[in-house]
Short mmCIF file of C-alpha atoms in Angstrom, two decimals:
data_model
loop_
_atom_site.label_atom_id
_atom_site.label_comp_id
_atom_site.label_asym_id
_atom_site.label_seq_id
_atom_site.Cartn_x
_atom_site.Cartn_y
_atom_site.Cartn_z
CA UNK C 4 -14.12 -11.54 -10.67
CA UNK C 5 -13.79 -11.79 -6.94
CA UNK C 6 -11.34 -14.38 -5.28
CA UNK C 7 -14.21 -16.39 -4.66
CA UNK C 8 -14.01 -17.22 -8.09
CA UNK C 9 -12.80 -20.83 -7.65
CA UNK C 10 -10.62 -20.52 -10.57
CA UNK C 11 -8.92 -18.21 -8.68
CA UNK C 12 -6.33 -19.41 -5.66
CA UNK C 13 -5.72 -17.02 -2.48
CA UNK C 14 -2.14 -17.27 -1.05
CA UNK C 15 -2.62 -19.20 2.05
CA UNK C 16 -2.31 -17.36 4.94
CA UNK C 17 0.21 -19.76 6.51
CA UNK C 18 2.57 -19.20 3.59
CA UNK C 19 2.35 -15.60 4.79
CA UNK C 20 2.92 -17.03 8.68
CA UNK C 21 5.71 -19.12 7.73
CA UNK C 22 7.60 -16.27 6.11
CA UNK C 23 7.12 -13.82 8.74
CA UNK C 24 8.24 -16.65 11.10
CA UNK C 25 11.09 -17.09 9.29
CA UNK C 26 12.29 -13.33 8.84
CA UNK C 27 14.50 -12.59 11.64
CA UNK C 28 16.72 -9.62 9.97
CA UNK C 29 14.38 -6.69 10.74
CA UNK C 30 14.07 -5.65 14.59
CA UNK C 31 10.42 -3.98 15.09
CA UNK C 32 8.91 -3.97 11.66
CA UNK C 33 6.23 -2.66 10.50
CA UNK C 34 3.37 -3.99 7.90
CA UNK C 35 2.60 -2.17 4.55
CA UNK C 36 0.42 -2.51 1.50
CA UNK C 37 1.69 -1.71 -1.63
CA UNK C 38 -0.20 -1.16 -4.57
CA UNK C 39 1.61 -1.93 -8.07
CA UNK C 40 0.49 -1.06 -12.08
CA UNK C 41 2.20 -0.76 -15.28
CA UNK C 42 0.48 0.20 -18.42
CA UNK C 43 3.26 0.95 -20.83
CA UNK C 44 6.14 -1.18 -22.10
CA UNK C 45 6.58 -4.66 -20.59
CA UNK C 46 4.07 -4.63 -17.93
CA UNK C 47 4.80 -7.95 -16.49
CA UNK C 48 8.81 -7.00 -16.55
CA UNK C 49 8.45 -3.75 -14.73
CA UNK C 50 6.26 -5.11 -12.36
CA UNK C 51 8.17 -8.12 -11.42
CA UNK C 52 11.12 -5.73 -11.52
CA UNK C 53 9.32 -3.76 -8.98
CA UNK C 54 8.95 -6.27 -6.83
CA UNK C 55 12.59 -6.98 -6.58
CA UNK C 56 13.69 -3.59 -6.22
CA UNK C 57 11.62 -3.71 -3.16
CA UNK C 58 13.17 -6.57 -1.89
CA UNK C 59 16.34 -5.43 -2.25
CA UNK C 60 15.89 -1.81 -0.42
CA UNK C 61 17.52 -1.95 3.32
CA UNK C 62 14.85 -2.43 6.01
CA UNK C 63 12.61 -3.79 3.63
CA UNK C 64 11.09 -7.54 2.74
CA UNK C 65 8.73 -8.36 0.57
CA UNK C 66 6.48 -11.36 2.34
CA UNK C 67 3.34 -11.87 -0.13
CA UNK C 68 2.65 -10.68 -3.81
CA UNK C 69 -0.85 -11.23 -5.34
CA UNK C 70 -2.16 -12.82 -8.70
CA UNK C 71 -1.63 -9.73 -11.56
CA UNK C 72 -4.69 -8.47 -12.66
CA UNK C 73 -5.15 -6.92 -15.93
CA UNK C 74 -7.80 -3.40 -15.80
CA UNK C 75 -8.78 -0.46 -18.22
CA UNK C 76 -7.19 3.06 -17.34
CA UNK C 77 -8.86 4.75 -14.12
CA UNK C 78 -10.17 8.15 -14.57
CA UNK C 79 -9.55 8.38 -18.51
CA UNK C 80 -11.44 8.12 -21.45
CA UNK C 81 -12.01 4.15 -22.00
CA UNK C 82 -9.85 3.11 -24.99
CA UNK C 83 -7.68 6.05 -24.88
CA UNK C 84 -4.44 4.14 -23.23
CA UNK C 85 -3.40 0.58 -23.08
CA UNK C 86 -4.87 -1.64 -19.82
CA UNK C 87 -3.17 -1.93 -16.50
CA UNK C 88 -1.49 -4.84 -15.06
CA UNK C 89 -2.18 -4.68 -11.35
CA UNK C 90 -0.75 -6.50 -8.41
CA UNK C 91 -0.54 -5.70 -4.68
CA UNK C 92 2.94 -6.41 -2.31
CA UNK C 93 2.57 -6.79 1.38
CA UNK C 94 6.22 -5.60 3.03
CA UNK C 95 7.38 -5.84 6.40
CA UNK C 96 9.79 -2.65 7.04
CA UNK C 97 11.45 -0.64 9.35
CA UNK C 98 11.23 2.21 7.01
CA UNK C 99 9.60 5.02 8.24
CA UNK C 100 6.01 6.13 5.90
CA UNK C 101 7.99 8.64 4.13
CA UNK C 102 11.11 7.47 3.19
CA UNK C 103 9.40 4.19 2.11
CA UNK C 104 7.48 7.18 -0.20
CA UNK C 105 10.74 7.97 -1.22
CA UNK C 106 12.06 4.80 -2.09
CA UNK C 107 8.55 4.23 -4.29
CA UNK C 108 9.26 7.22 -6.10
CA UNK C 109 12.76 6.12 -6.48
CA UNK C 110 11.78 3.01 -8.21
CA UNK C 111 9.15 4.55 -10.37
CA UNK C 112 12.22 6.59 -11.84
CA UNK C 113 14.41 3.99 -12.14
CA UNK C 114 11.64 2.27 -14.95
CA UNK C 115 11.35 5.70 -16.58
CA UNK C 116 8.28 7.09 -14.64
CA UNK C 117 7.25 10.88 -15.98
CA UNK C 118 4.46 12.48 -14.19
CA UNK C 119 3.42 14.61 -17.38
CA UNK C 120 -0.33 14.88 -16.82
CA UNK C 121 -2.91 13.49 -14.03
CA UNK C 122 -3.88 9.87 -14.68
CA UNK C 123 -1.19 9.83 -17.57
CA UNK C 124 -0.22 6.54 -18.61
CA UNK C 125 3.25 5.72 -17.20
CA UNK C 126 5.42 2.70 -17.17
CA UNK C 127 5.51 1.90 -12.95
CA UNK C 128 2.88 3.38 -9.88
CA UNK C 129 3.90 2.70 -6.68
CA UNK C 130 1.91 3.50 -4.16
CA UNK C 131 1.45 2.75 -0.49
CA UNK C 132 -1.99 1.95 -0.18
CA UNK C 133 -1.93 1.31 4.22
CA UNK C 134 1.39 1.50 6.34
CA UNK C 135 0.32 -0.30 9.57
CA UNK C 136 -2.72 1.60 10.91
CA UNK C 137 -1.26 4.81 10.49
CA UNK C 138 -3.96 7.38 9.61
CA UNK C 139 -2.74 10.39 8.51
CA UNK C 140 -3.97 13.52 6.36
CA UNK C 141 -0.65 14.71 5.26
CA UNK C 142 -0.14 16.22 1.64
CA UNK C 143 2.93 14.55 1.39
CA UNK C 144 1.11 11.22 2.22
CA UNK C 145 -2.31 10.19 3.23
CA UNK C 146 -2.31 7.34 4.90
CA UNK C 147 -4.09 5.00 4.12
CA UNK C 148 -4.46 6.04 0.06
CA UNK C 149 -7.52 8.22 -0.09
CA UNK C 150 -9.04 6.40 -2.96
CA UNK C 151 -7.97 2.61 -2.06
CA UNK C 152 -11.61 1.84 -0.89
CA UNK C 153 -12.95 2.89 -4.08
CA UNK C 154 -10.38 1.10 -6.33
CA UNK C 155 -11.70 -2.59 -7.27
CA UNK C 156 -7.96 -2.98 -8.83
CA UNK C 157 -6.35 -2.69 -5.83
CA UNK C 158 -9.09 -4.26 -3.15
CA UNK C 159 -9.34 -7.89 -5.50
CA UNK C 160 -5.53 -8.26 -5.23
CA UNK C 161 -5.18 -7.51 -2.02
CA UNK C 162 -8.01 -9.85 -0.63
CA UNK C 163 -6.66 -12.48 -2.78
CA UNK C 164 -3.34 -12.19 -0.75
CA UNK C 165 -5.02 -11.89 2.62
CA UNK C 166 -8.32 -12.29 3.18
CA UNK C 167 -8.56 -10.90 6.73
CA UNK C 168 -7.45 -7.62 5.66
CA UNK C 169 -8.72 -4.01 6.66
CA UNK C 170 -7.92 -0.83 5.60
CA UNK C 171 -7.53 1.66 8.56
CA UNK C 172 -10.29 3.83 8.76
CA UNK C 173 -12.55 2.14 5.76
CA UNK C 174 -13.16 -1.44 7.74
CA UNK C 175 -12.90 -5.05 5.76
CA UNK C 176 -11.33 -5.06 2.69
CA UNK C 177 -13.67 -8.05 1.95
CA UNK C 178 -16.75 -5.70 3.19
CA UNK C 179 -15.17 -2.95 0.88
CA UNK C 180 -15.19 -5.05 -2.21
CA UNK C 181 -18.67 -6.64 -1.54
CA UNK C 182 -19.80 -3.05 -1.80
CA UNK C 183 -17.89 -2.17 -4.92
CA UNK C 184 -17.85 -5.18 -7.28
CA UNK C 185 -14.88 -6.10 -9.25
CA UNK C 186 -16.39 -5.26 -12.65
CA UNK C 187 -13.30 -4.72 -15.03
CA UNK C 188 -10.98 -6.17 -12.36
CA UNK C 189 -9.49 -9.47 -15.20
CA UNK C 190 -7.73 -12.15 -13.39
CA UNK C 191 -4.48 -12.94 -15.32
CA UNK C 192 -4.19 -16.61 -14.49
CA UNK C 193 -1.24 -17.14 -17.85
CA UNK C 194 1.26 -14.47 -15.80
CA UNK C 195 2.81 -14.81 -12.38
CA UNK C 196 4.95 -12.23 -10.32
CA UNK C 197 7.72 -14.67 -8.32
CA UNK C 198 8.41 -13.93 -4.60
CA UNK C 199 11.73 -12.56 -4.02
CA UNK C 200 13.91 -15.86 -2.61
#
């Protein structure tokens, strides 16, 4: 389902606005997309704990989370690990791209992440899907994500969370998922992630 399903409710974009209006902690931020999924242990826990941990790095806040969305394993076998819970964080920070890398990474260990095989089931991902409209080909971090256009599990969260958005380089998010579909993409309207207060 898209978030044109009526069943499903965008955040309005003047919640957004009046959270931004009221942040005046962080001198020159800039905007970020974070992409979030857990697929082992309590999903809902480690995401919501995710979203905290965020909120509580320095030059950080956390000013929208998404619905969760609940989505089969990408690039494995279908039924060989358990489904995703998916959600998407937009952050103002004053972190620079790679140390807000390094703080994702930091949190990923903190809920037990181990990097054992590609597309290995794992407890946390945290990944920056756009930082701004940084485009960058570095190793270290490509920015945006390479794959986000492709990736119906992260566009349907983040449209549902703001509409308007584009993805540097890849145009309208909303263009993007028209293109795509959102086939496997399960709104989880019985779970909620809370906004950091």
């Amino acid at each position: 389902m898209t978030s044109s399903d009526p069943t499903v409710q965008p955040v309005p974009a003047s919640v957004v606005e009046q959270v931004d209006a009221a942040d005046v902690t962080l001198s020159n931020p800039k905007r970020a997309v974070i992409a979030l999924g857990s697929n082992l242990g309590n999903r809902l826990e480690t995401l919501q704990g995710a979203v905290d941990a965020l909120e509580d790095t320095p030059g950080l806040r956390v000013k929208a989370v998404s619905p969760v969305y609940e989505t089969e394993p990408w690039g494995v076998a279908p039924g060989s690990q358990p489904s995703y819970f998916n959600a998407v964080v937009l952050v103002k920070t004053t972190l620079p791209p790679a140390s807000l890398l390094e703080r994702g990474h930091a949190i990923e260990e903190a809920f037990k992440r181990v990097r054992a095989e590609h597309w290995g089931a794992r407890t946390l991902d945290v990944d920056i899907v756009s930082y701004q409209d940084v485009i960058s080909d570095d190793p270290a971090l490509t920015l945006p994500h390479p794959r986000a256009h492709e990736r119906a599990f992260v566009l349907v969260p983040w449209h549902d969370v703001e509409p308007t958005a584009e993805l540097p380089g890849r145009g309208a998010v909303a263009g993007l998922l028209a293109r795509l579909g959102s086939a496997g993409v399960e709104p989880r309207q019985d779970l909620e992630l809370r906004l950091p207060e």
